[in-house]
């Protein structure tokens, strides 16, 4: 229930007086749109979601990030971590010294036998990176890849592991890493969200569900949460104007609603009301920007062929093409989930299918960013929430958290290199172990943020993306 208008008027602040004395945001947005259409004036460059950091803690190396999330846990043993000893020991008992007393997901109480890698590895690039033969296209950009072979995490089930990787905590309700970045640095585009999420479903494995809290803002203001776009059909539902409603009419409606919201905000000073105002205005601007984003008529046949898609079909390849277009328009954080990697059984056949779904598009995405001048200041991350066991689960592999692999690419990381390593069975990260927290600290470092000095006070505590446990910036992998 809104307060009495006369009472609210008496409580107006200097800020609200100045704000009401100027043009409202709605007419400004309308004028900007009309100016673009008429090409009579430049588009506004004002950032609607400014970050809280007045300046980075140190010079940033990147401006944007793409997280190609291989949801379900891809096997490091059939991707980027070759283990001849495991192949030699196929069918024999796993050494008890490795497995005794260790956390195992679904193999508890079963006989643990070595399960050989199902495919050969090959040398790729001038750097001679050893990559599974299932990924020839990713191998073709091996000299642009930093392969992390010593990742480890704490959570052995999918949802908690995704939550830990995205938020730095296994407890639901913490802000996602994309939300932390927007909170600190703001966004560069004024007609699209600064954090966009796309999902695709593969055909080669179980498609584990992905909860929207993985890109939520948690206790940060909700303006910083990720926005999911649909991978096929209308990317954003209910975005278009109703039939018979003109641009000017809708602008007046949006401005009237926001005037009411501002009146209420003057009394209660709730940041979520300010977020609501901004969301109305963003939705209004997106009525022009989203159709333009989805119009692929400017893309060449060579581009479609490179990605292996015509776009708009909901595949990982289509989402990679859309991700590149989002980056071009200034979106800071793009997250692509490909749900296809939970290979508890039939891993050989499943890997063949899933590798084909992501191999070509991943390599095409990297080449496309280089060609368009976006590569040097973009961080590209490829990997899942954990790996798979060296032990057999029938003809597949169980969840594994002690050691797995990820890929990094972009101008700020050392291409053609590998970092860390697991033991000869691929069980434990033994050489330069890199925890998820270390990844978060390194990611923030590349954006110019010192993770130790970047926090948000909530319920009397100063929370950080990297939490209270020790986290390290892994500078040895940086260019």
PDB file of C-alpha atoms in Angstrom, residues 282-421:
ATOM      1  CA  UNK A 282      16.223  -2.114 -19.446  1.00  0.00           C
ATOM      2  CA  UNK A 283      13.276  -4.162 -20.733  1.00  0.00           C
ATOM      3  CA  UNK A 284      12.124  -1.139 -22.704  1.00  0.00           C
ATOM      4  CA  UNK A 285      15.547  -0.711 -24.335  1.00  0.00           C
ATOM      5  CA  UNK A 286      15.828  -4.459 -24.974  1.00  0.00           C
ATOM      6  CA  UNK A 287      12.802  -4.303 -27.263  1.00  0.00           C
ATOM      7  CA  UNK A 288      15.182  -2.861 -29.813  1.00  0.00           C
ATOM      8  CA  UNK A 289      18.502  -4.441 -28.817  1.00  0.00           C
ATOM      9  CA  UNK A 290      17.373  -8.085 -28.550  1.00  0.00           C
ATOM     10  CA  UNK A 291      15.834  -8.386 -32.040  1.00  0.00           C
ATOM     11  CA  UNK A 292      18.992  -6.769 -33.403  1.00  0.00           C
ATOM     12  CA  UNK A 293      21.089  -9.256 -31.427  1.00  0.00           C
ATOM     13  CA  UNK A 294      19.174 -12.234 -32.841  1.00  0.00           C
ATOM     14  CA  UNK A 295      19.231 -10.999 -36.436  1.00  0.00           C
ATOM     15  CA  UNK A 296      21.965 -13.157 -37.980  1.00  0.00           C
ATOM     16  CA  UNK A 297      21.575 -11.829 -41.509  1.00  0.00           C
ATOM     17  CA  UNK A 298      24.901 -10.009 -41.224  1.00  0.00           C
ATOM     18  CA  UNK A 299      26.800 -13.234 -40.472  1.00  0.00           C
ATOM     19  CA  UNK A 300      28.685 -14.775 -43.386  1.00  0.00           C
ATOM     20  CA  UNK A 301      28.392 -18.320 -44.681  1.00  0.00           C
ATOM     21  CA  UNK A 302      31.994 -18.840 -43.603  1.00  0.00           C
ATOM     22  CA  UNK A 303      31.073 -17.962 -40.026  1.00  0.00           C
ATOM     23  CA  UNK A 304      28.110 -20.346 -39.967  1.00  0.00           C
ATOM     24  CA  UNK A 305      30.258 -23.110 -41.440  1.00  0.00           C
ATOM     25  CA  UNK A 306      33.032 -22.463 -38.930  1.00  0.00           C
ATOM     26  CA  UNK A 307      30.689 -22.831 -35.955  1.00  0.00           C
ATOM     27  CA  UNK A 308      28.702 -25.662 -37.535  1.00  0.00           C
ATOM     28  CA  UNK A 309      25.304 -24.011 -37.096  1.00  0.00           C
ATOM     29  CA  UNK A 310      22.888 -21.675 -38.829  1.00  0.00           C
ATOM     30  CA  UNK A 311      21.964 -20.219 -35.435  1.00  0.00           C
ATOM     31  CA  UNK A 312      18.771 -20.268 -33.427  1.00  0.00           C
ATOM     32  CA  UNK A 313      18.621 -24.047 -33.048  1.00  0.00           C
ATOM     33  CA  UNK A 314      19.379 -24.199 -29.312  1.00  0.00           C
ATOM     34  CA  UNK A 315      22.644 -26.100 -29.729  1.00  0.00           C
ATOM     35  CA  UNK A 316      25.946 -25.365 -28.018  1.00  0.00           C
ATOM     36  CA  UNK A 317      27.319 -24.211 -31.373  1.00  0.00           C
ATOM     37  CA  UNK A 318      24.462 -21.763 -31.803  1.00  0.00           C
ATOM     38  CA  UNK A 319      24.991 -20.459 -28.283  1.00  0.00           C
ATOM     39  CA  UNK A 320      28.705 -19.927 -28.959  1.00  0.00           C
ATOM     40  CA  UNK A 321      27.836 -17.762 -31.963  1.00  0.00           C
ATOM     41  CA  UNK A 322      25.338 -15.831 -29.867  1.00  0.00           C
ATOM     42  CA  UNK A 323      27.942 -15.452 -27.103  1.00  0.00           C
ATOM     43  CA  UNK A 324      30.319 -13.782 -29.532  1.00  0.00           C
ATOM     44  CA  UNK A 325      27.579 -11.334 -30.554  1.00  0.00           C
ATOM     45  CA  UNK A 326      26.844 -10.594 -26.883  1.00  0.00           C
ATOM     46  CA  UNK A 327      30.496  -9.831 -26.229  1.00  0.00           C
ATOM     47  CA  UNK A 328      30.594  -7.497 -29.227  1.00  0.00           C
ATOM     48  CA  UNK A 329      27.714  -5.546 -27.712  1.00  0.00           C
ATOM     49  CA  UNK A 330      29.472  -5.079 -24.382  1.00  0.00           C
ATOM     50  CA  UNK A 331      28.079  -7.865 -22.191  1.00  0.00           C
ATOM     51  CA  UNK A 332      30.677  -8.459 -19.475  1.00  0.00           C
ATOM     52  CA  UNK A 333      29.900 -12.045 -18.412  1.00  0.00           C
ATOM     53  CA  UNK A 334      28.436 -14.746 -20.663  1.00  0.00           C
ATOM     54  CA  UNK A 335      27.854 -18.223 -19.297  1.00  0.00           C
ATOM     55  CA  UNK A 336      27.023 -21.196 -21.526  1.00  0.00           C
ATOM     56  CA  UNK A 337      25.893 -24.442 -19.891  1.00  0.00           C
ATOM     57  CA  UNK A 338      26.047 -27.571 -22.034  1.00  0.00           C
ATOM     58  CA  UNK A 339      24.224 -30.306 -20.132  1.00  0.00           C
ATOM     59  CA  UNK A 340      25.566 -33.592 -21.469  1.00  0.00           C
ATOM     60  CA  UNK A 341      28.599 -34.805 -19.504  1.00  0.00           C
ATOM     61  CA  UNK A 342      27.236 -37.091 -16.766  1.00  0.00           C
ATOM     62  CA  UNK A 343      28.650 -40.353 -18.163  1.00  0.00           C
ATOM     63  CA  UNK A 344      28.066 -43.011 -15.501  1.00  0.00           C
ATOM     64  CA  UNK A 345      27.674 -45.684 -18.165  1.00  0.00           C
ATOM     65  CA  UNK A 346      28.654 -46.163 -21.790  1.00  0.00           C
ATOM     66  CA  UNK A 347      31.286 -43.468 -21.573  1.00  0.00           C
ATOM     67  CA  UNK A 348      33.017 -44.452 -24.810  1.00  0.00           C
ATOM     68  CA  UNK A 349      29.954 -43.917 -27.001  1.00  0.00           C
ATOM     69  CA  UNK A 350      28.735 -40.954 -24.938  1.00  0.00           C
ATOM     70  CA  UNK A 351      32.057 -39.150 -25.211  1.00  0.00           C
ATOM     71  CA  UNK A 352      32.046 -39.551 -28.985  1.00  0.00           C
ATOM     72  CA  UNK A 353      28.652 -37.853 -29.167  1.00  0.00           C
ATOM     73  CA  UNK A 354      29.341 -35.067 -26.682  1.00  0.00           C
ATOM     74  CA  UNK A 355      32.778 -34.249 -28.060  1.00  0.00           C
ATOM     75  CA  UNK A 356      31.262 -33.666 -31.507  1.00  0.00           C
ATOM     76  CA  UNK A 357      28.725 -31.291 -29.969  1.00  0.00           C
ATOM     77  CA  UNK A 358      31.349 -28.961 -28.494  1.00  0.00           C
ATOM     78  CA  UNK A 359      34.673 -29.482 -30.296  1.00  0.00           C
ATOM     79  CA  UNK A 360      34.140 -27.479 -33.487  1.00  0.00           C
ATOM     80  CA  UNK A 361      32.221 -24.610 -31.930  1.00  0.00           C
ATOM     81  CA  UNK A 362      34.734 -24.116 -29.091  1.00  0.00           C
ATOM     82  CA  UNK A 363      37.617 -23.768 -31.542  1.00  0.00           C
ATOM     83  CA  UNK A 364      35.565 -21.566 -33.884  1.00  0.00           C
ATOM     84  CA  UNK A 365      34.671 -19.287 -30.973  1.00  0.00           C
ATOM     85  CA  UNK A 366      38.333 -18.775 -30.063  1.00  0.00           C
ATOM     86  CA  UNK A 367      39.309 -18.065 -33.689  1.00  0.00           C
ATOM     87  CA  UNK A 368      36.363 -15.711 -34.148  1.00  0.00           C
ATOM     88  CA  UNK A 369      37.311 -13.637 -31.108  1.00  0.00           C
ATOM     89  CA  UNK A 370      40.879 -13.365 -32.401  1.00  0.00           C
ATOM     90  CA  UNK A 371      39.700 -12.293 -35.840  1.00  0.00           C
ATOM     91  CA  UNK A 372      37.425  -9.588 -34.393  1.00  0.00           C
ATOM     92  CA  UNK A 373      39.951  -8.159 -31.940  1.00  0.00           C
ATOM     93  CA  UNK A 374      38.130  -9.408 -28.835  1.00  0.00           C
ATOM     94  CA  UNK A 375      40.489 -12.200 -27.837  1.00  0.00           C
ATOM     95  CA  UNK A 376      43.242 -10.299 -26.050  1.00  0.00           C
ATOM     96  CA  UNK A 377      40.988  -8.802 -23.357  1.00  0.00           C
ATOM     97  CA  UNK A 378      38.566 -11.735 -22.983  1.00  0.00           C
ATOM     98  CA  UNK A 379      38.999 -14.645 -20.549  1.00  0.00           C
ATOM     99  CA  UNK A 380      37.641 -17.934 -21.903  1.00  0.00           C
ATOM    100  CA  UNK A 381      36.995 -20.733 -19.403  1.00  0.00           C
ATOM    101  CA  UNK A 382      36.103 -24.321 -20.466  1.00  0.00           C
ATOM    102  CA  UNK A 383      35.328 -27.023 -17.923  1.00  0.00           C
ATOM    103  CA  UNK A 384      32.871 -28.698 -15.591  1.00  0.00           C
ATOM    104  CA  UNK A 385      32.094 -28.839 -11.893  1.00  0.00           C
ATOM    105  CA  UNK A 386      34.374 -31.884 -11.320  1.00  0.00           C
ATOM    106  CA  UNK A 387      35.928 -34.813 -13.196  1.00  0.00           C
ATOM    107  CA  UNK A 388      35.342 -38.582 -13.387  1.00  0.00           C
ATOM    108  CA  UNK A 389      36.875 -41.472 -11.471  1.00  0.00           C
ATOM    109  CA  UNK A 390      39.791 -43.558 -12.751  1.00  0.00           C
ATOM    110  CA  UNK A 391      37.735 -46.499 -11.455  1.00  0.00           C
ATOM    111  CA  UNK A 392      35.093 -48.207 -13.553  1.00  0.00           C
ATOM    112  CA  UNK A 393      31.392 -47.791 -12.914  1.00  0.00           C
ATOM    113  CA  UNK A 394      30.313 -50.523 -15.288  1.00  0.00           C
ATOM    114  CA  UNK A 395      31.231 -49.020 -18.648  1.00  0.00           C
ATOM    115  CA  UNK A 396      31.341 -45.479 -17.270  1.00  0.00           C
ATOM    116  CA  UNK A 397      32.923 -43.355 -14.552  1.00  0.00           C
ATOM    117  CA  UNK A 398      31.628 -41.922 -11.267  1.00  0.00           C
ATOM    118  CA  UNK A 399      31.989 -38.331  -9.990  1.00  0.00           C
ATOM    119  CA  UNK A 400      35.508 -37.321  -8.972  1.00  0.00           C
ATOM    120  CA  UNK A 401      36.699 -34.231  -7.071  1.00  0.00           C
ATOM    121  CA  UNK A 402      40.361 -34.911  -6.214  1.00  0.00           C
ATOM    122  CA  UNK A 403      41.763 -33.977  -9.610  1.00  0.00           C
ATOM    123  CA  UNK A 404      40.327 -32.824 -12.942  1.00  0.00           C
ATOM    124  CA  UNK A 405      41.108 -30.580 -15.903  1.00  0.00           C
ATOM    125  CA  UNK A 406      39.988 -27.215 -17.246  1.00  0.00           C
ATOM    126  CA  UNK A 407      40.982 -24.980 -20.140  1.00  0.00           C
ATOM    127  CA  UNK A 408      41.751 -21.271 -20.085  1.00  0.00           C
ATOM    128  CA  UNK A 409      42.305 -19.114 -23.151  1.00  0.00           C
ATOM    129  CA  UNK A 410      42.638 -15.442 -24.007  1.00  0.00           C
ATOM    130  CA  UNK A 411      45.396 -12.904 -24.305  1.00  0.00           C
ATOM    131  CA  UNK A 412      45.957 -12.698 -20.543  1.00  0.00           C
ATOM    132  CA  UNK A 413      46.882 -16.375 -20.065  1.00  0.00           C
ATOM    133  CA  UNK A 414      49.884 -18.321 -21.316  1.00  0.00           C
ATOM    134  CA  UNK A 415      48.805 -20.252 -24.375  1.00  0.00           C
ATOM    135  CA  UNK A 416      50.419 -23.537 -25.356  1.00  0.00           C
ATOM    136  CA  UNK A 417      51.113 -24.467 -21.741  1.00  0.00           C
ATOM    137  CA  UNK A 418      49.932 -26.931 -19.112  1.00  0.00           C
ATOM    138  CA  UNK A 419      49.717 -26.282 -15.393  1.00  0.00           C
ATOM    139  CA  UNK A 420      49.792 -28.836 -12.614  1.00  0.00           C
ATOM    140  CA  UNK A 421      49.164 -32.541 -12.813  1.00  0.00           C
TER     141      UNK A 421
END
